[in-house]
XYZ file of C-alpha atoms in Angstrom:
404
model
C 47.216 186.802 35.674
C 44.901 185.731 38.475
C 46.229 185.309 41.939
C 44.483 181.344 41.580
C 46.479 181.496 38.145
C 49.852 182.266 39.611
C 49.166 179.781 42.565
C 48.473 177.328 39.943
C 51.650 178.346 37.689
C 54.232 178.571 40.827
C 52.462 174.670 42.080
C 53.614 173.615 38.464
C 57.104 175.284 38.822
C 57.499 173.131 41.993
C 56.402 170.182 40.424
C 58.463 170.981 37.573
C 61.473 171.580 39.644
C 61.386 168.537 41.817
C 61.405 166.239 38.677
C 64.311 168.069 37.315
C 66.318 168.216 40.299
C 65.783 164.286 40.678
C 67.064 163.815 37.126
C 70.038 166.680 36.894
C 73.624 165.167 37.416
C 74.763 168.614 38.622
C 73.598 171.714 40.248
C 74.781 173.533 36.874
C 72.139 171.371 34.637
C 69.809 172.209 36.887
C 70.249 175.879 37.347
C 70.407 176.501 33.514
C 67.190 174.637 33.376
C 65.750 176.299 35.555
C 66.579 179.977 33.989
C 65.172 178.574 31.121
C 62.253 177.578 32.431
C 61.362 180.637 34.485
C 61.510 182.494 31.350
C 59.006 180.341 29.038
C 57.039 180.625 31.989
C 56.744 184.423 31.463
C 59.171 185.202 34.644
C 61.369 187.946 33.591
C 64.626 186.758 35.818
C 67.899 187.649 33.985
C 70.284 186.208 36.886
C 70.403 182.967 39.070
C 73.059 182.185 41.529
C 73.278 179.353 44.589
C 76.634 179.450 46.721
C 76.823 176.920 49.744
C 79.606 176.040 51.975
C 81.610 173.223 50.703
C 83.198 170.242 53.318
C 86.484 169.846 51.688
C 89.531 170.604 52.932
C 90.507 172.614 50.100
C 87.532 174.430 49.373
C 85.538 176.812 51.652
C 82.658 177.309 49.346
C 81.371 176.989 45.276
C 79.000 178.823 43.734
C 77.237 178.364 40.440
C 75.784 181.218 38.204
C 73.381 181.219 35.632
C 73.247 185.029 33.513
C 70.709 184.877 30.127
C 72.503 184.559 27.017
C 76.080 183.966 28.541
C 77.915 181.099 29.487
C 76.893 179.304 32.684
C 79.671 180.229 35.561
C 80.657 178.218 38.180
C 83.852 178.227 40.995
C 85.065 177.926 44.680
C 86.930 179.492 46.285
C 89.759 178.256 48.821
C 90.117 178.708 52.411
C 93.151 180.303 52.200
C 91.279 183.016 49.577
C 88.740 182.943 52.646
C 91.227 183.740 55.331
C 92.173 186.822 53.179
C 88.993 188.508 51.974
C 86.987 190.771 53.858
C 83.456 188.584 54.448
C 81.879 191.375 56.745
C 80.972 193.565 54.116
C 78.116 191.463 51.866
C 74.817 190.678 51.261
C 75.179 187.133 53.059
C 76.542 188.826 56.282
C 74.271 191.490 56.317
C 71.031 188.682 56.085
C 73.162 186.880 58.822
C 73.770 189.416 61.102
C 69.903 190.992 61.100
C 68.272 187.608 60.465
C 66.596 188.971 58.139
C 64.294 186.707 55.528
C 65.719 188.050 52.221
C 67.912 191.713 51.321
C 66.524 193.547 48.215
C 68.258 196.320 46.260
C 67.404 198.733 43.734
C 70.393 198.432 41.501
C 68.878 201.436 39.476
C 70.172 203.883 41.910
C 73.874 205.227 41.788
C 75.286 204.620 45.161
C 75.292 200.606 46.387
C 76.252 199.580 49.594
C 78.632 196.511 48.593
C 80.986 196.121 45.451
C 79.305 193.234 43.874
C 75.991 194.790 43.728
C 77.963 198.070 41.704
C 79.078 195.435 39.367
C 75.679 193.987 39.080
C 74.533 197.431 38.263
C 77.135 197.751 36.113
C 76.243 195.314 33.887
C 72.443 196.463 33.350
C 70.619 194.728 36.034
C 67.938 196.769 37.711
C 67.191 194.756 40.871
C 68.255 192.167 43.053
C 67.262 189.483 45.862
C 69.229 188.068 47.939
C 68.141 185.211 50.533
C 69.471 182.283 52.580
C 67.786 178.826 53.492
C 69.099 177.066 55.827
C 69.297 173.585 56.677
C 68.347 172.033 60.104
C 69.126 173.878 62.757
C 70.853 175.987 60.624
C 74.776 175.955 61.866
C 77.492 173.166 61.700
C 80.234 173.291 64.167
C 82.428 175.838 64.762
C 79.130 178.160 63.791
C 79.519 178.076 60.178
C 76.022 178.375 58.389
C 74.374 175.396 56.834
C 72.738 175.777 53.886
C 72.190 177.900 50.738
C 72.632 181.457 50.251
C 70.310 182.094 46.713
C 69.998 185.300 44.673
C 68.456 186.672 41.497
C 68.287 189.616 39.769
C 66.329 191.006 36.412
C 67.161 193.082 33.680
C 63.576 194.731 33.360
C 62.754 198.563 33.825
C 61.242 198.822 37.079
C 62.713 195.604 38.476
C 60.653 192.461 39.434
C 57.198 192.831 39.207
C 55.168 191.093 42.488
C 53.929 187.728 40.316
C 57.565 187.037 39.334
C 59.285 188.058 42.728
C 56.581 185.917 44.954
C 57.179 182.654 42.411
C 60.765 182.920 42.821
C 60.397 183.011 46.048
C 58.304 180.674 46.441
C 60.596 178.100 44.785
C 63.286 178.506 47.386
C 62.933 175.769 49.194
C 62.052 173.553 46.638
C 65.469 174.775 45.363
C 67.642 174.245 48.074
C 66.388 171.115 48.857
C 67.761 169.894 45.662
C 71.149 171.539 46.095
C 71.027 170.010 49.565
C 70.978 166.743 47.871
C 73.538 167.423 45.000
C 75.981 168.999 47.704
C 75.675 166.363 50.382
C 76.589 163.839 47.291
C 79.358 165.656 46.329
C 80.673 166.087 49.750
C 80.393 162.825 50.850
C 82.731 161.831 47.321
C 84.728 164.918 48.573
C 85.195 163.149 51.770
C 85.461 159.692 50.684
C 88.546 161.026 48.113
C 90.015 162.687 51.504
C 90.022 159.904 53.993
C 90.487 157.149 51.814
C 91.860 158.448 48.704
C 90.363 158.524 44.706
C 90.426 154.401 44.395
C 89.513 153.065 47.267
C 86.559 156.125 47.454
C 85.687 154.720 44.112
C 85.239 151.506 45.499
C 83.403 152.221 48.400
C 81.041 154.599 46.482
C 80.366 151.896 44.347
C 78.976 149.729 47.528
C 81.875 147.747 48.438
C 80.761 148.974 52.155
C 81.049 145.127 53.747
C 83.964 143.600 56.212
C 85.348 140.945 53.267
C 84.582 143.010 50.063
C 87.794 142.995 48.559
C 89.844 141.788 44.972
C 93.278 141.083 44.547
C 95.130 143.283 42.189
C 98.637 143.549 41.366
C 100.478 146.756 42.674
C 103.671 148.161 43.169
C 103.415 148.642 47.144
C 105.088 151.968 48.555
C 105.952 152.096 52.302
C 108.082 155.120 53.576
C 109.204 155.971 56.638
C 110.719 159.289 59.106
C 114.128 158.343 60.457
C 114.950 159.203 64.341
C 110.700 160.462 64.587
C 110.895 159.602 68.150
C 113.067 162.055 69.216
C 111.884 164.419 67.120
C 108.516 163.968 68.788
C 110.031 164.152 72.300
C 112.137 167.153 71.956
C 109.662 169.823 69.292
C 106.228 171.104 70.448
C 103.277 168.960 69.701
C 102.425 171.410 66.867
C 105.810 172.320 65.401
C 105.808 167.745 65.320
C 102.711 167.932 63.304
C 103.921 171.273 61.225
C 107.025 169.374 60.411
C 105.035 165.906 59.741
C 102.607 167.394 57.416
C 105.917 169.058 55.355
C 107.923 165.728 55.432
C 103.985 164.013 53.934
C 103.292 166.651 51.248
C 107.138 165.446 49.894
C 106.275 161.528 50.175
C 102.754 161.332 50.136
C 102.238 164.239 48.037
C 104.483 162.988 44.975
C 102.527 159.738 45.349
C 99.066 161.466 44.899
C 100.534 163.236 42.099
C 102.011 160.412 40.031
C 98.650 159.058 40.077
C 99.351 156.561 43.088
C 97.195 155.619 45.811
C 97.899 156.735 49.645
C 96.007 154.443 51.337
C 97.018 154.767 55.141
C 99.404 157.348 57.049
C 100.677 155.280 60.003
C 102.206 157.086 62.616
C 105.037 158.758 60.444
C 104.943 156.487 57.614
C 102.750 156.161 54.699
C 101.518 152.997 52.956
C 100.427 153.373 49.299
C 99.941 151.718 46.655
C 100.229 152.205 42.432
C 98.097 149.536 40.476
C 99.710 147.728 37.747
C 97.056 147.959 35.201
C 97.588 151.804 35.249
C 100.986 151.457 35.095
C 102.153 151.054 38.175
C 105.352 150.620 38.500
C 106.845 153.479 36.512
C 104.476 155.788 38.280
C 106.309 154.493 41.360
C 109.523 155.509 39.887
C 108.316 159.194 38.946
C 106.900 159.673 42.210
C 110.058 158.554 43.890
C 112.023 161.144 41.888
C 109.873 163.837 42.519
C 109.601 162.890 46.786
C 113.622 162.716 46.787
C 113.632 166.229 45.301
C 111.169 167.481 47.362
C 112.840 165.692 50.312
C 116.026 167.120 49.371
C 114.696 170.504 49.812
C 113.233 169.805 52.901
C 117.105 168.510 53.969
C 118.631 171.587 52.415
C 116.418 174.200 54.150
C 116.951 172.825 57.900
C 120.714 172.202 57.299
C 121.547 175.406 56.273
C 119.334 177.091 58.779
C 118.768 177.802 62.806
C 116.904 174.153 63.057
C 116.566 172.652 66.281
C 119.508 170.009 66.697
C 116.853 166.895 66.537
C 115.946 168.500 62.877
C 119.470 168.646 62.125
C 119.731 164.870 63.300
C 116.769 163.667 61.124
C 118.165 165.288 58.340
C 121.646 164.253 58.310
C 120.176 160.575 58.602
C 118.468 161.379 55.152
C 114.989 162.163 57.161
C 113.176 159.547 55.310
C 113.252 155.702 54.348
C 111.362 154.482 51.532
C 110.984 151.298 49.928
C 109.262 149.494 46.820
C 107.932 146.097 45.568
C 105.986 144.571 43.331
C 102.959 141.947 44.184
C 99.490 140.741 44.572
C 97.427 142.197 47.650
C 94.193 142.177 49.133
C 92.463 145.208 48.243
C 89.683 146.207 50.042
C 87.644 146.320 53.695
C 88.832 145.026 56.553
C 88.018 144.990 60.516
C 85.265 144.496 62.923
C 81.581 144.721 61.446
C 81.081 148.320 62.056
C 84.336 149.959 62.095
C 86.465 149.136 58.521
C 89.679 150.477 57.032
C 89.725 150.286 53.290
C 93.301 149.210 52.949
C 95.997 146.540 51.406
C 96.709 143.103 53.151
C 99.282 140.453 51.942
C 102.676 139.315 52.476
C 103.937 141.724 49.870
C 102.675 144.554 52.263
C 104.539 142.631 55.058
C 107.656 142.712 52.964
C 107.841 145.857 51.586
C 107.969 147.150 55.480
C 110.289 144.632 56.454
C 112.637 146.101 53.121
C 111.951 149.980 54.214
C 113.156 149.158 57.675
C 116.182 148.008 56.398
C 117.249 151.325 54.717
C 118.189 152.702 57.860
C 120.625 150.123 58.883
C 121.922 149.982 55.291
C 121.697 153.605 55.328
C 120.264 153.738 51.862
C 117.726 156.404 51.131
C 115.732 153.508 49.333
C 115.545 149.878 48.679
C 113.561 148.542 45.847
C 112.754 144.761 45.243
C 113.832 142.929 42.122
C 110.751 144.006 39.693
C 111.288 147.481 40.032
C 114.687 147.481 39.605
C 114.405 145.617 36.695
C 111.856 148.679 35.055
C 115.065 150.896 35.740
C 118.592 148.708 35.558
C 120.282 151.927 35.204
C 119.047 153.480 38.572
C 119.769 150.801 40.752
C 122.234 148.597 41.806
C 122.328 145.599 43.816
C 123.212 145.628 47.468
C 122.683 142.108 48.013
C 120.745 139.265 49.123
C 118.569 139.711 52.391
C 116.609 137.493 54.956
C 113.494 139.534 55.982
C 111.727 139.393 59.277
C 108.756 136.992 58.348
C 109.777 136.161 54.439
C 110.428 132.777 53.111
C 113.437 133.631 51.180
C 116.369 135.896 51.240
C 115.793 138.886 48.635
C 117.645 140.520 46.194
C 117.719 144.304 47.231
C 118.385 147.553 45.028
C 120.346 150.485 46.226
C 120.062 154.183 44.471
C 122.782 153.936 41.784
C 125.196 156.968 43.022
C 125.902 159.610 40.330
């Protein structure tokens, strides 16, 4: 082939690529296509893989690799798999640390310098390429690398032949311009899902972006509550507060995520969530109030029978958390100044159901539900009476814990 002729075939590639990539719903799609493509193209590339750091609090980074004739393989792996690996010895830290354009390796010969390129030549690859494009300027904060780190290797005797390793190369930015895309979309749902949680990200995703764009829905409205916080936060170091907080939210706001409710806000040291009643709603409340009293109950076990500080002790022998339940329409949606909006729930069921929760504290009950839960569960509660609420019309019938 030509050097005009390869010119011509690699312009085509890029052409090719930038339709696909504006038509793929995933960076998978697109790498398989593009394997498949190199090859009717005459490339001989046996390997494809694209890793990228990920912004999600979970996940450090994903990668997604596609192998000839095998299943496509994708993953991520966690920042706490991160923390314990040993990242200075690898192709990506070597390009890093040298700034070098691309590292190549002759996976023919016995002796490689990192593990994965042994396993590479392991499985009957003969060389390999390894290069990064960054994004920007290149770093995020806290001087972790933005961009793609892109590598591909070949079965063939001899390795890569110049025609097939200068159009690969070729197509790298072309490349990671569309994973730039398809990563920044998925981080921003990533994102979305994290501050605002899955239905209200939904919503928002959708284009509900505007101060007033909002439905009323039905929901069973959760609103829980630390007892004795204040003195917790006066007497423990500002990060054994926070240490303890996040603990006391993965056993409230946790089981509410799980049962397939909605957190929608953490204020201060309560959380405000919400479980639709189209999906169920209220026995989803009920399952993830079992599983956040167990969890709770842990939480109470482990400091009472332990060295705690005396203010843990206190919050735990008050039952270290209120939590309360009702049933009602809100106002779902944005709300605020112009430019500054929390997606959240408004209504004078959200008024009550804090007005109920602080109530458990001078009832000392470990929850209060409102008629329309109880009702789901006449067996697990019983009623502690009628109550005027701060704010509400009417006195309401409130439901105790039944004791067992």
């Amino acid at each position: 082939m030509s050097l005009v002729d390869c010119e011509l075939e690699v312009r085509d590639l890029q052409h090719w690529l930038t339709d696909k990539a504006l038509e793929a719903r995933d960076g998978g799609e697109l790498l398989t296509a593009l394997g498949d493509k190199l090859g009717e193209a005459g490339l001989d590339v046996s390997r494809l893989s694209v890793a990228w750091r990920a912004l999600d609090p979970l996940t450090y980074a994903q990668y997604i690799t596609w192998t000839k004739g095998e299943p496509l393989d994708s993953g991520a792996m966690s920042h706490a798999d991160n923390e314990r690996r040993d990242g200075t010895n690898s192709v990506l830290r070597y390009i890093v640390e040298n700034e070098i354009e691309f590292y190549r390796a002759d996976l023919t010969q016995p002796e490689q310098p990192y593990a994965h390129l042994a396993s590479l030549r392991d499985e009957g690859f003969t060389d390999y390429v390894g290069t990064i494009t960054k994004f920007g300027r290149g770093h995020i904060d806290h001087g972790v690398m933005r961009g793609v780190f892109f590598s591909f290797c070949t079965r063939a005797p001899g390795g890569f032949d110049k025609a097939t390793l200068d159009a690969v190369m070729d197509l790298r930015p072309t490349l990671a311009l569309a994973f730039r895309a398809l990563n920044e979309t998925s981080s921003a749902e990533a994102l979305a899902r994290t501050y605002l949680g899955p239905l209200a990200a939904g919503r928002v995703l959708d284009g509900a972006i505007r101060r007033g764009d909002a439905e009323v829905i039905p929901a069973a409205i959760w609103y829980s509550d630390m007892r004795a916080f204040t003195p917790l936060a006066e007497e423990l170091t500002l990060d054994e507060t926070i240490a303890f907080l996040n603990e006391v939210f993965e056993a409230t706001a946790g089981a509410v995520g799980d049962a397939g409710g909605q957190v929608l806000d953490f204020i201060g040291d309560a959380v405000l969530a919400i479980f639709p009643i189209e999906d169920d709603g209220i026995r989803r409340a009920l399952r993830a109030l079992d599983e956040s009293l167990e969890r709770l109950a842990k939480i109470r076990r482990r400091i009472l029978t332990s060295d705690s500080p005396p203010v843990m002790v206190a919050s735990a022998r008050e039952g270290l958390v209120g939590i309360a339940l009702a049933v009602g329409d809100v106002r779902f949606g944005n709300i605020g100044t112009p430019r500054r909006l929390s997606f959240s729930v408004i209504g004078p069921t959200v008024n009550m159901v804090a007005r109920i929760e602080a109530l458990t504290k001078m009832l000392r009950e470990p929850v209060l539900v409102s008629a329309p839960v109880a009702d789901l569960a006449p067996d697990r509660f019983v009623l502690r009476g009628a109550f005027n609420l701060e704010g509400v019309r009417d006195r309401r019938a409130l439901y105790g814990l039944a004791r067992r």
